[in-house]
CSV table of C-alpha atoms in Angstrom, one decimal:
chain,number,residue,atom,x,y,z
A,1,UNK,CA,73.1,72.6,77.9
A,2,UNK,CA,75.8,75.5,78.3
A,3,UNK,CA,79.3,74.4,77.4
A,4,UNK,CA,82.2,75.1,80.2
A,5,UNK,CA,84.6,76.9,80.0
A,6,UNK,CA,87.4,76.7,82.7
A,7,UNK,CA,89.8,79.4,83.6
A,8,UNK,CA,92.7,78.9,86.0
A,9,UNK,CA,94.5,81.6,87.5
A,10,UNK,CA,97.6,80.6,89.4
A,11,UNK,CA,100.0,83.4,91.8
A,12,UNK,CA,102.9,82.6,93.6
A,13,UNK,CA,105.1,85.2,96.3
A,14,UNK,CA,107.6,83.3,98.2
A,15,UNK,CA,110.0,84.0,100.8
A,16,UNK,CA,110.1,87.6,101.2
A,17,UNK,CA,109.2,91.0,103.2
A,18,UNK,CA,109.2,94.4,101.5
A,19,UNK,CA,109.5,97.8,102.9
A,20,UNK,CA,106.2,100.5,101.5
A,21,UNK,CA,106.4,104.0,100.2
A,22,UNK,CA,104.4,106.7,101.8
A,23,UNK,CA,101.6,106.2,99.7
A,24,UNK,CA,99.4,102.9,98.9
A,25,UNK,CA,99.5,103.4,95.4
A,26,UNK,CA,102.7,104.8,94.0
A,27,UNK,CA,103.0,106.7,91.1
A,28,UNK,CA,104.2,105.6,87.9
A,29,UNK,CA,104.9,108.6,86.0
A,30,UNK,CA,102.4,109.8,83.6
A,31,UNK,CA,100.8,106.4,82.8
A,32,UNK,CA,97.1,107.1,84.6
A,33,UNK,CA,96.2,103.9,82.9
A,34,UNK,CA,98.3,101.5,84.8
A,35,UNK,CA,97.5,103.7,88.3
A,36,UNK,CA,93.6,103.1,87.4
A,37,UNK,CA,94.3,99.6,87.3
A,38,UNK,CA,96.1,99.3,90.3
A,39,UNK,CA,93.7,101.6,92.5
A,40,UNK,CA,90.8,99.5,91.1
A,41,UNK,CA,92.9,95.9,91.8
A,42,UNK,CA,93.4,97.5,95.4
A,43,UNK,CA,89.8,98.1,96.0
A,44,UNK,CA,88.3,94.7,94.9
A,45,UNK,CA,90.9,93.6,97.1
A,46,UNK,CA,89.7,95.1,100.1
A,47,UNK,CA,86.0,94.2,99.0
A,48,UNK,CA,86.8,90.8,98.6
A,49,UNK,CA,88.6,91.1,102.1
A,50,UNK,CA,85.5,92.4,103.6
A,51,UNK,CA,83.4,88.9,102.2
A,52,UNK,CA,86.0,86.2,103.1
A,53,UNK,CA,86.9,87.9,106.5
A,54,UNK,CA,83.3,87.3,107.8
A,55,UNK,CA,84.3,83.6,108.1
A,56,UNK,CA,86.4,83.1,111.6
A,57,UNK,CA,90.3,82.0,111.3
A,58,UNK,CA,93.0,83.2,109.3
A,59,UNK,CA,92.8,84.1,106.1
A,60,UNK,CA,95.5,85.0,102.8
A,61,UNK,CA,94.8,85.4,99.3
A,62,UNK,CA,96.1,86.9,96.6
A,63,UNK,CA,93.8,89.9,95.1
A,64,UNK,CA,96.1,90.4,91.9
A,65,UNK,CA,95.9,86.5,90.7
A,66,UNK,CA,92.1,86.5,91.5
A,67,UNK,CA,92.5,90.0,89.6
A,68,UNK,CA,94.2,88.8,86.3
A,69,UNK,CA,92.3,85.8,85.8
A,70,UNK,CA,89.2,87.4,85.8
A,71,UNK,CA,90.8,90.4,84.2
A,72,UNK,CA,91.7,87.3,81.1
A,73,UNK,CA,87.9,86.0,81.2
A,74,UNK,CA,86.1,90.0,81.3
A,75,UNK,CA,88.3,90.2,77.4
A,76,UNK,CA,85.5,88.0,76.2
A,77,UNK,CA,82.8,89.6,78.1
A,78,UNK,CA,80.1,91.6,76.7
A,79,UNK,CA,76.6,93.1,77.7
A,80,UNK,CA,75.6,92.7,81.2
A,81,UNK,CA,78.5,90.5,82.2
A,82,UNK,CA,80.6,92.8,80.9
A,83,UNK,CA,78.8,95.6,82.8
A,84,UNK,CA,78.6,93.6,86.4
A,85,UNK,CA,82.3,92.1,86.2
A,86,UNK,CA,83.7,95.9,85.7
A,87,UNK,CA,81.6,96.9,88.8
A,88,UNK,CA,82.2,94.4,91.2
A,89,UNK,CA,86.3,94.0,89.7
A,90,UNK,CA,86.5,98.0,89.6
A,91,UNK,CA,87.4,97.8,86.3
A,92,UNK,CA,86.8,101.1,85.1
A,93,UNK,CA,88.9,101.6,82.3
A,94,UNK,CA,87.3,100.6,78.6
A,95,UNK,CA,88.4,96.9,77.3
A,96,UNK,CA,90.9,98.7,74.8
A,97,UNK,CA,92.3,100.8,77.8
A,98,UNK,CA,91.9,98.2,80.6
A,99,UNK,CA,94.0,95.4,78.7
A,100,UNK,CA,97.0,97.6,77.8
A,101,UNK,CA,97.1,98.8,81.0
A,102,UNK,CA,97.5,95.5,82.8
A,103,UNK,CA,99.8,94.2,80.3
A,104,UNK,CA,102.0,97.6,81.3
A,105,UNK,CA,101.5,97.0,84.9
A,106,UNK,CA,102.5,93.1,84.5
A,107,UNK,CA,105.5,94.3,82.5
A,108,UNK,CA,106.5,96.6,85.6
A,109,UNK,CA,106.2,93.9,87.7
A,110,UNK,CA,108.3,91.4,85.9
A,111,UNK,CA,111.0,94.1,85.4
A,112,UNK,CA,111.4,94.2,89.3
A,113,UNK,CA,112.0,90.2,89.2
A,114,UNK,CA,115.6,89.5,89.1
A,115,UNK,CA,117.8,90.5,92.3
A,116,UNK,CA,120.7,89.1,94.6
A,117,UNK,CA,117.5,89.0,97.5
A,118,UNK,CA,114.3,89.0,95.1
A,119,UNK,CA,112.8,86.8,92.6
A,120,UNK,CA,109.8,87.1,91.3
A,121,UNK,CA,108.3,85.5,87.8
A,122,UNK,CA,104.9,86.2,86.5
A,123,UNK,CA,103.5,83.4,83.7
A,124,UNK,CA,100.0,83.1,81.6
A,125,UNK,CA,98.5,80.3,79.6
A,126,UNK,CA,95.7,79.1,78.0
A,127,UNK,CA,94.9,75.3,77.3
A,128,UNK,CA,91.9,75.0,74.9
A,129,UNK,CA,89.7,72.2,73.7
A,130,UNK,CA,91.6,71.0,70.2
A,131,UNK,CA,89.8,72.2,67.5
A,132,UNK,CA,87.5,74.2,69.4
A,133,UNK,CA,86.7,77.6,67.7
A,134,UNK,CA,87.8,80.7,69.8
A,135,UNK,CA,87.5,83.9,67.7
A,136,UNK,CA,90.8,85.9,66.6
A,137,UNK,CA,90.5,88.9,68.8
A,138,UNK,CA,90.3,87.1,71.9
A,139,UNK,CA,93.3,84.8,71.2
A,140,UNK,CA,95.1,88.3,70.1
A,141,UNK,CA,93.8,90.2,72.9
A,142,UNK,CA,95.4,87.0,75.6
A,143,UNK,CA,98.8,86.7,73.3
A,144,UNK,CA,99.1,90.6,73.3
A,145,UNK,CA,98.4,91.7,76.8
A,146,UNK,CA,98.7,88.5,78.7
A,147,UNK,CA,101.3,86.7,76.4
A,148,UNK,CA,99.1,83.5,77.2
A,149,UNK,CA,99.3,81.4,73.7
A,150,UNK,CA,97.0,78.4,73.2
A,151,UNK,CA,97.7,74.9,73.9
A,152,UNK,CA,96.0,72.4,72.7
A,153,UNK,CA,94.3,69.7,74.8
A,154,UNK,CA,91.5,67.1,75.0
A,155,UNK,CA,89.3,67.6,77.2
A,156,UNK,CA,86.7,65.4,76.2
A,157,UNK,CA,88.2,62.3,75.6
A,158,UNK,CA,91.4,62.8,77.9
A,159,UNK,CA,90.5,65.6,80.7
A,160,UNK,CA,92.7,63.7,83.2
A,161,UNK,CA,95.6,63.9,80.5
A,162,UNK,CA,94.8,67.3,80.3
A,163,UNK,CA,94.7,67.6,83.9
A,164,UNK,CA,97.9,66.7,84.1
A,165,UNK,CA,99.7,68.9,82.2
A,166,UNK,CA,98.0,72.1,83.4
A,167,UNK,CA,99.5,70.8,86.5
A,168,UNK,CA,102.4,70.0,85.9
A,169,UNK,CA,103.2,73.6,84.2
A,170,UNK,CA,101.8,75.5,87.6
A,171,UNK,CA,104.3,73.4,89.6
A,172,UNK,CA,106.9,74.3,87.3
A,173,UNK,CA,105.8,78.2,87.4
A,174,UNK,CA,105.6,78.4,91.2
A,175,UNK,CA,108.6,75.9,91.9
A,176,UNK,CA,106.7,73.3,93.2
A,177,UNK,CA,104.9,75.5,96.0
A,178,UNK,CA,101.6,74.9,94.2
A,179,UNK,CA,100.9,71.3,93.5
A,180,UNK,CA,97.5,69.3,92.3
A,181,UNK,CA,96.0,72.8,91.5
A,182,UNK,CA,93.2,71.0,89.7
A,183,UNK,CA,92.0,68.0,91.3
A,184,UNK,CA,91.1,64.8,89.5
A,185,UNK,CA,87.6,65.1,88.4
A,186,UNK,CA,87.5,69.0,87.9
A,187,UNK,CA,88.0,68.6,84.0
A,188,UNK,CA,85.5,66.9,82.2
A,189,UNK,CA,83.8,67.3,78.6
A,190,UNK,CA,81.7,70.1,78.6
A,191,UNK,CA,85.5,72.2,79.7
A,192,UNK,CA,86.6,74.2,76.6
A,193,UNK,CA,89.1,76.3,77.7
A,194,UNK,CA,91.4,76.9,81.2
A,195,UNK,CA,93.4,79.9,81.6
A,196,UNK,CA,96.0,80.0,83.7
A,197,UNK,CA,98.5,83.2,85.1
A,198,UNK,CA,101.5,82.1,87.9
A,199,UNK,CA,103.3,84.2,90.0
A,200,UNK,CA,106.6,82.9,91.8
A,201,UNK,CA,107.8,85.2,94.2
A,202,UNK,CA,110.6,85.2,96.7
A,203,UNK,CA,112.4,87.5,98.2
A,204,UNK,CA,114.9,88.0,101.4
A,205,UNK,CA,114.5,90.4,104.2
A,206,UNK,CA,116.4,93.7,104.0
A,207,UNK,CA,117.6,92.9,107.4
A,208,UNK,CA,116.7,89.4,108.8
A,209,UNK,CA,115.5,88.7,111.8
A,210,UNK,CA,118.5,86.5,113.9
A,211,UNK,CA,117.3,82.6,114.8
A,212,UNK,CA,119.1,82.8,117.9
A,213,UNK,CA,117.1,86.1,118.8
A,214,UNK,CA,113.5,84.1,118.4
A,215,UNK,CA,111.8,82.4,121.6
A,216,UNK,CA,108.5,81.1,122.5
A,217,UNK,CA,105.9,83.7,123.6
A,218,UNK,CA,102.3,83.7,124.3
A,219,UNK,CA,99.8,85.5,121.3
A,220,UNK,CA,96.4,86.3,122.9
A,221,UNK,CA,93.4,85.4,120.9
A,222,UNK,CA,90.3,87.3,120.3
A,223,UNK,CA,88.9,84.8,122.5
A,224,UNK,CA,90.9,85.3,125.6
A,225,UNK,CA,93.2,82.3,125.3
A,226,UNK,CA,96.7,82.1,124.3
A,227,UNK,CA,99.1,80.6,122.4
A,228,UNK,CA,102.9,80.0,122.8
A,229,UNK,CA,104.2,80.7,119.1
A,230,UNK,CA,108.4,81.4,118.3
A,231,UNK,CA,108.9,85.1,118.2
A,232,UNK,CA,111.1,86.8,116.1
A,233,UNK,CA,112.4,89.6,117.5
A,234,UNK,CA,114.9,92.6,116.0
A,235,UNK,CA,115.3,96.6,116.9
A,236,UNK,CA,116.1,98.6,113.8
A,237,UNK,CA,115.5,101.2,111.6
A,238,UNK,CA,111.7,100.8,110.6
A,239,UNK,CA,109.6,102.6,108.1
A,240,UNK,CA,107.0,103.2,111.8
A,241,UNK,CA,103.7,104.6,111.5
A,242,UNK,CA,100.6,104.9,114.6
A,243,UNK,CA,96.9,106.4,114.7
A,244,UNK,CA,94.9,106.2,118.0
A,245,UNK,CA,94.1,102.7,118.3
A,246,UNK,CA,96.3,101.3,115.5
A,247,UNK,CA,100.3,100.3,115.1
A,248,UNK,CA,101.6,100.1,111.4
A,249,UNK,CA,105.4,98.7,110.4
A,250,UNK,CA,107.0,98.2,106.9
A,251,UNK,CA,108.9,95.5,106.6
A,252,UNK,CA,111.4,95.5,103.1
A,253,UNK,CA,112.7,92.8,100.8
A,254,UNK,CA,115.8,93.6,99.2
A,255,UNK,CA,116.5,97.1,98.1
A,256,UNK,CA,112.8,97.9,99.0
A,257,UNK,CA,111.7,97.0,95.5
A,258,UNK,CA,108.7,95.0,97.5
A,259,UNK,CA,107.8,95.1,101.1
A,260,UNK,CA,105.2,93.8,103.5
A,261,UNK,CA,103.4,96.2,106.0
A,262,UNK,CA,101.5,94.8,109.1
A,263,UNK,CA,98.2,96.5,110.5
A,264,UNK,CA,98.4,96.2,114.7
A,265,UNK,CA,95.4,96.8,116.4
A,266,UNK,CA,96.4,98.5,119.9
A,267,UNK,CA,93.8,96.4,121.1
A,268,UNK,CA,94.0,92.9,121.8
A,269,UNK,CA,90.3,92.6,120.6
A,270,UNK,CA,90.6,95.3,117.9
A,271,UNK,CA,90.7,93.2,114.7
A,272,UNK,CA,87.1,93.7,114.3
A,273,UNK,CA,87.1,97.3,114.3
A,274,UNK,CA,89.9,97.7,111.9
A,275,UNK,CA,88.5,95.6,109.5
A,276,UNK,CA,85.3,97.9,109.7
A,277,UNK,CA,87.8,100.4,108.5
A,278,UNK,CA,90.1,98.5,105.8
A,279,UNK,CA,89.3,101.2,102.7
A,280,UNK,CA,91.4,102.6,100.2
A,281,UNK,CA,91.0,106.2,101.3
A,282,UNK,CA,92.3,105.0,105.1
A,283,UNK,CA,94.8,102.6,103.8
A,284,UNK,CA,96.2,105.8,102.4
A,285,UNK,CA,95.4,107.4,105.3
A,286,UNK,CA,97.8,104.9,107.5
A,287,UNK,CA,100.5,104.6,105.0
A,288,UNK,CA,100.6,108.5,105.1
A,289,UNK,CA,102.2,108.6,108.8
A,290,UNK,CA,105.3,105.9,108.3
A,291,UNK,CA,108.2,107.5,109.5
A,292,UNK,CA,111.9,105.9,109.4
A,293,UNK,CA,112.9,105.4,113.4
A,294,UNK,CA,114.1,102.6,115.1
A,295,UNK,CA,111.7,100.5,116.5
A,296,UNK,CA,111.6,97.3,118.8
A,297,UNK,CA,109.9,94.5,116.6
A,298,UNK,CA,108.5,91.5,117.9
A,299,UNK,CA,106.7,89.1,115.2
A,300,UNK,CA,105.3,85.7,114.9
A,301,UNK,CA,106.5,83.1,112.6
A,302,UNK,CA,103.7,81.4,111.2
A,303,UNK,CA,103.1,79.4,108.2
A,304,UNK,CA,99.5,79.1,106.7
A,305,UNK,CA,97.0,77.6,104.2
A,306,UNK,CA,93.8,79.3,103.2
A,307,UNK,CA,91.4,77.8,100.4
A,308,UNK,CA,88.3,78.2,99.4
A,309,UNK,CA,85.6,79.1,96.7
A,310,UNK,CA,85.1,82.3,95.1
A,311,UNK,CA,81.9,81.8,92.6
A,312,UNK,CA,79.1,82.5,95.0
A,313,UNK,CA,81.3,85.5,96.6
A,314,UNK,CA,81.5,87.1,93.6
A,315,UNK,CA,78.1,86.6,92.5
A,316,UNK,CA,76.7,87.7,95.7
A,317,UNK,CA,79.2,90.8,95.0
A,318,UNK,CA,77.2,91.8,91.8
A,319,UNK,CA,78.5,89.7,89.4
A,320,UNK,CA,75.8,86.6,89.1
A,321,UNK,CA,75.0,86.8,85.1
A,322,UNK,CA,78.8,85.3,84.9
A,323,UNK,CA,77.4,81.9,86.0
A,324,UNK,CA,74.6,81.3,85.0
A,325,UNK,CA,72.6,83.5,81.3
A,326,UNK,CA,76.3,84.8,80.8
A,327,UNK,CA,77.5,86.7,77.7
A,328,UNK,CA,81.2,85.4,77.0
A,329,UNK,CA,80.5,85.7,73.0
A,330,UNK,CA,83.8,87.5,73.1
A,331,UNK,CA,85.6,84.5,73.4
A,332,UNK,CA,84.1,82.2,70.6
A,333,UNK,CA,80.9,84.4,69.3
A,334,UNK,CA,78.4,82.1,71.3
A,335,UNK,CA,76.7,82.5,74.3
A,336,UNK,CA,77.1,79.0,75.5
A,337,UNK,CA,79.5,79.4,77.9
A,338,UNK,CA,79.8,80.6,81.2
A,339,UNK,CA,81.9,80.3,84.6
A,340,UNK,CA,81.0,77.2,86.7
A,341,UNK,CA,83.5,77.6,90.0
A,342,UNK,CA,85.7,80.0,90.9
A,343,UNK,CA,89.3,78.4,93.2
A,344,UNK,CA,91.6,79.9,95.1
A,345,UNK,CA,94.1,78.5,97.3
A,346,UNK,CA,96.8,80.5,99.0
A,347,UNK,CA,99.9,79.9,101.2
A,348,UNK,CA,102.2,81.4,103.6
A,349,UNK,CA,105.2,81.0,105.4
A,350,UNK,CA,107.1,84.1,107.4
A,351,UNK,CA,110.3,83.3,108.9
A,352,UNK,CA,113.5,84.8,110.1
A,353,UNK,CA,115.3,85.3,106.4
A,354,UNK,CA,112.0,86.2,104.5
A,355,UNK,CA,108.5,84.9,103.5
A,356,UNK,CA,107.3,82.5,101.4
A,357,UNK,CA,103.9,82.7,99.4
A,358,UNK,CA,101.7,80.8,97.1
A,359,UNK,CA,98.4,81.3,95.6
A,360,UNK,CA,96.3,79.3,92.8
A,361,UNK,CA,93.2,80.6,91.6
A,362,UNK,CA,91.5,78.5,89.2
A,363,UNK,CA,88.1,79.8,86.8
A,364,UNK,CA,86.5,77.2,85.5
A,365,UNK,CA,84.0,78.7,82.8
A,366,UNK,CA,81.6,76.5,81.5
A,367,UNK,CA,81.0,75.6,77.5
A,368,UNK,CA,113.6,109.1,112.4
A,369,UNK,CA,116.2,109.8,115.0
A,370,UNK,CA,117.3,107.1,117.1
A,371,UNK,CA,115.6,107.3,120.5
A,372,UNK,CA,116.8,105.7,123.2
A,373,UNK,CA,113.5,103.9,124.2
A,374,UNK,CA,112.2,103.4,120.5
A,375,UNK,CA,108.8,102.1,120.2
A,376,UNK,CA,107.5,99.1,120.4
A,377,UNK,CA,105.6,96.8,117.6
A,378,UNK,CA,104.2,93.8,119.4
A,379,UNK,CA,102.6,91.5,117.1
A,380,UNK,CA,101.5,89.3,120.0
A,381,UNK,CA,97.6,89.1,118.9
A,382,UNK,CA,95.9,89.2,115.8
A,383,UNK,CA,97.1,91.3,113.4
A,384,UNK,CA,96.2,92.1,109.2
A,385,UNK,CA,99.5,92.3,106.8
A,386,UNK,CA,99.9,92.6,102.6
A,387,UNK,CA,102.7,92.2,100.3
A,388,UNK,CA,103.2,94.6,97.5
A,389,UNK,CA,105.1,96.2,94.6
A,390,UNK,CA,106.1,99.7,95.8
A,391,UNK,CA,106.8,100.9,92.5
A,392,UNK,CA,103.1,100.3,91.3
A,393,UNK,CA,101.6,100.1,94.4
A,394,UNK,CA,99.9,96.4,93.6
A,395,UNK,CA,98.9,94.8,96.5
A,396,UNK,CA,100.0,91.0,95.8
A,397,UNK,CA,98.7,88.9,99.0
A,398,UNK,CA,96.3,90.3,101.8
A,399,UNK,CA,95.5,88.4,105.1
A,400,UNK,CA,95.2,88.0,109.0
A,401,UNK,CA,96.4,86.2,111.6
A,402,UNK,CA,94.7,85.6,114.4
A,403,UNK,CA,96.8,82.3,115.3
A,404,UNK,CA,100.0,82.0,114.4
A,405,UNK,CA,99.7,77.8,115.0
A,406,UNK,CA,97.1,77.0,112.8
């Protein structure tokens, strides 16, 4: 019988809206390393966008915690694991470049976290079956990169105990916004390890939208029908960019350090076909014609949940040797273990100061000029929008909303 292993990967953004740079990935000076690692965290974030969007609803997730949990488990990978979590993660770098690199990039990140209007914290760590033997270069390779120590816990005679205190330490990271990550049950004795990385982000409009400014107005469905939601409403200086049957708006948190940018379809009934289209090459494409201008903004407050199960995603995405025959013998020299489920759960909330975001994923491995009519940006049916780091270019949360009031 295989031995568990679970992995828990937790990332928080909350209350905030950030303004993009003309290009999705930004350039960090000469570190190509880093820029590999965000241009392959950006495509497995559309990819996985392209599985979970088939469902109908809204969706948000969070492509860079799914990204470094995994990125945690692939340092113990080897063979054909190895080879299918690179391709399907678009981890193209070697394990003594890829590592490094993420740690570089997480550094970045962590150096934008502290403003009067942003606050971001990222967090790792790594619970492990008491006296459980984990070999020295994966517990260096997770301190080093990933500053995720060990903790000891027992999860064969007290998995609720340990339950707990995984818990408790992801509502501490995320500020209570992610609570009962792991629910009662999950952790049982064949569990030998559970990593887990946090992200708490929040940050404040550049320039808030005014409450007294937001009234109820309908938001046509895909289906036809409508919905009265409270729209926020604001004309101002807007990084403003448009393609034949598309709208795009940057929206910034603080001094622009982050920012959120929303994909309009011109189309009521449009979602569908920009989807079809959501690539790196065109997202680059898109973010290529934002223009400063002044721009008559309309959007929907909402507030949203998404969960759902990643394991049979990603092993219908080419990655299928990582649950079931897998090759972690990187992590304790054995090939016993392997990933049993794959949970993420994400949440949302977009009002007038700012937006508010949370996302858990948990790996359980087994053993410009001022125009007198500006334009208009209409958010009034359903719409795609991400959150990112400008200065990186990491793309934090990704989602939809095709109604606002559910």
């Amino acid at each position: 019988m295989r031995i568990l292993q679970k992995i828990s990967l937790l990332l928080l953004g909350c209350l905030a809206m950030t303004v993009f740079t003309d290009n999705v990935f930004a350039e960090v000076g000469d570190d190509s390393d880093l820029n590999t690692v965000v241009e392959g965290n950006s495509a497995f974030a559309l990819d996985l966008y392209s599985k979970l969007g088939k469902k109908q609803g809204n969706l948000f997730f969070s492509p860079y915690s799914i990204s470094t949990a995994l990125g945690m488990v692939y340092g113990g990978a080897r063979g054909n694991t190895e080879k299918q979590m690179a391709e399907v993660l678009h981890f193209t770098l070697a394990q003594k470049q890829f590592h490094p690199a993420f740690a570089r990039l997480e550094a970045r990140l962590n150096a934008d976290q502290k403003s009067e209007d942003i606050d971001l914290n990222i967090a790792n760590a790594l619970w492990i079956q008491k006296d459980y033997s984990i070999l020295k270069n994966f517990l260096d390779l997770l301190k080093t990169n990933y500053q995720a120590g060990p903790r000891p816990v027992d999860f064969i005679r007290a998995p609720e105990d340990a339950r707990k205190k995984i818990n408790a330490w992801v509502e501490e990271a995320t500020k209570a916004k992610i609570k009962d990550l792991i629910k009662a049950g999950v952790l049982g004795p064949m569990i030998r390890l559970v990593l887990v990385n946090a992200i708490y982000f929040k940050g404040n409009w550049s320039s808030r939208f005014e409450k007294r400014l937001t009234q109820a107005a309908p938001f046509r469905m895909e289906s036809g029908k409508t919905v009265s939601v409270p729209m926020m409403t604001k004309t101002f200086r807007f990084a403003y960019g448009e393609s034949d049957n598309l709208q795009l708006l940057e929206l910034a948190y603080g001094k622009g350090d982050f920012s959120m940018i929303v994909l309009l379809p011109k189309r009521d009934e449009g979602l569908d076909e920009l989807e079809k289209k959501m690539s790196v090459k065109n997202l680059k494409i898109w973010l290529n014609t934002l223009k400063e201008r002044e721009v008559a903004v309309f959007l929907p407050r909402f507030k949203l949940t998404s969960e759902f199960g990643l394991d049979k995603t990603l092993a219908a995405m080419g990655m299928p040797t990582a649950f079931r025959e897998a090759d972690f013998s990187g992590i304790d020299g054995t090939k016993k273990l392997e990933i049993s489920a794959i949970l993420h759960k994400a949440f949302i909330d977009v009002n007038e100061e700012g937006t508010e975001a949370a996302a858990a994923t948990s790996v359980m491995v087994g053993i410009t000029s001022v125009r007198p009519s500006p334009p208009v940006f209409r958010a009034d049916h359903p719409f795609i929008f991400l959150i990112r780091e400008n200065r990186s270019g990491s793309i934090l949360f990704l989602g939809r909303i095709v109604n606002p009031k559910t």
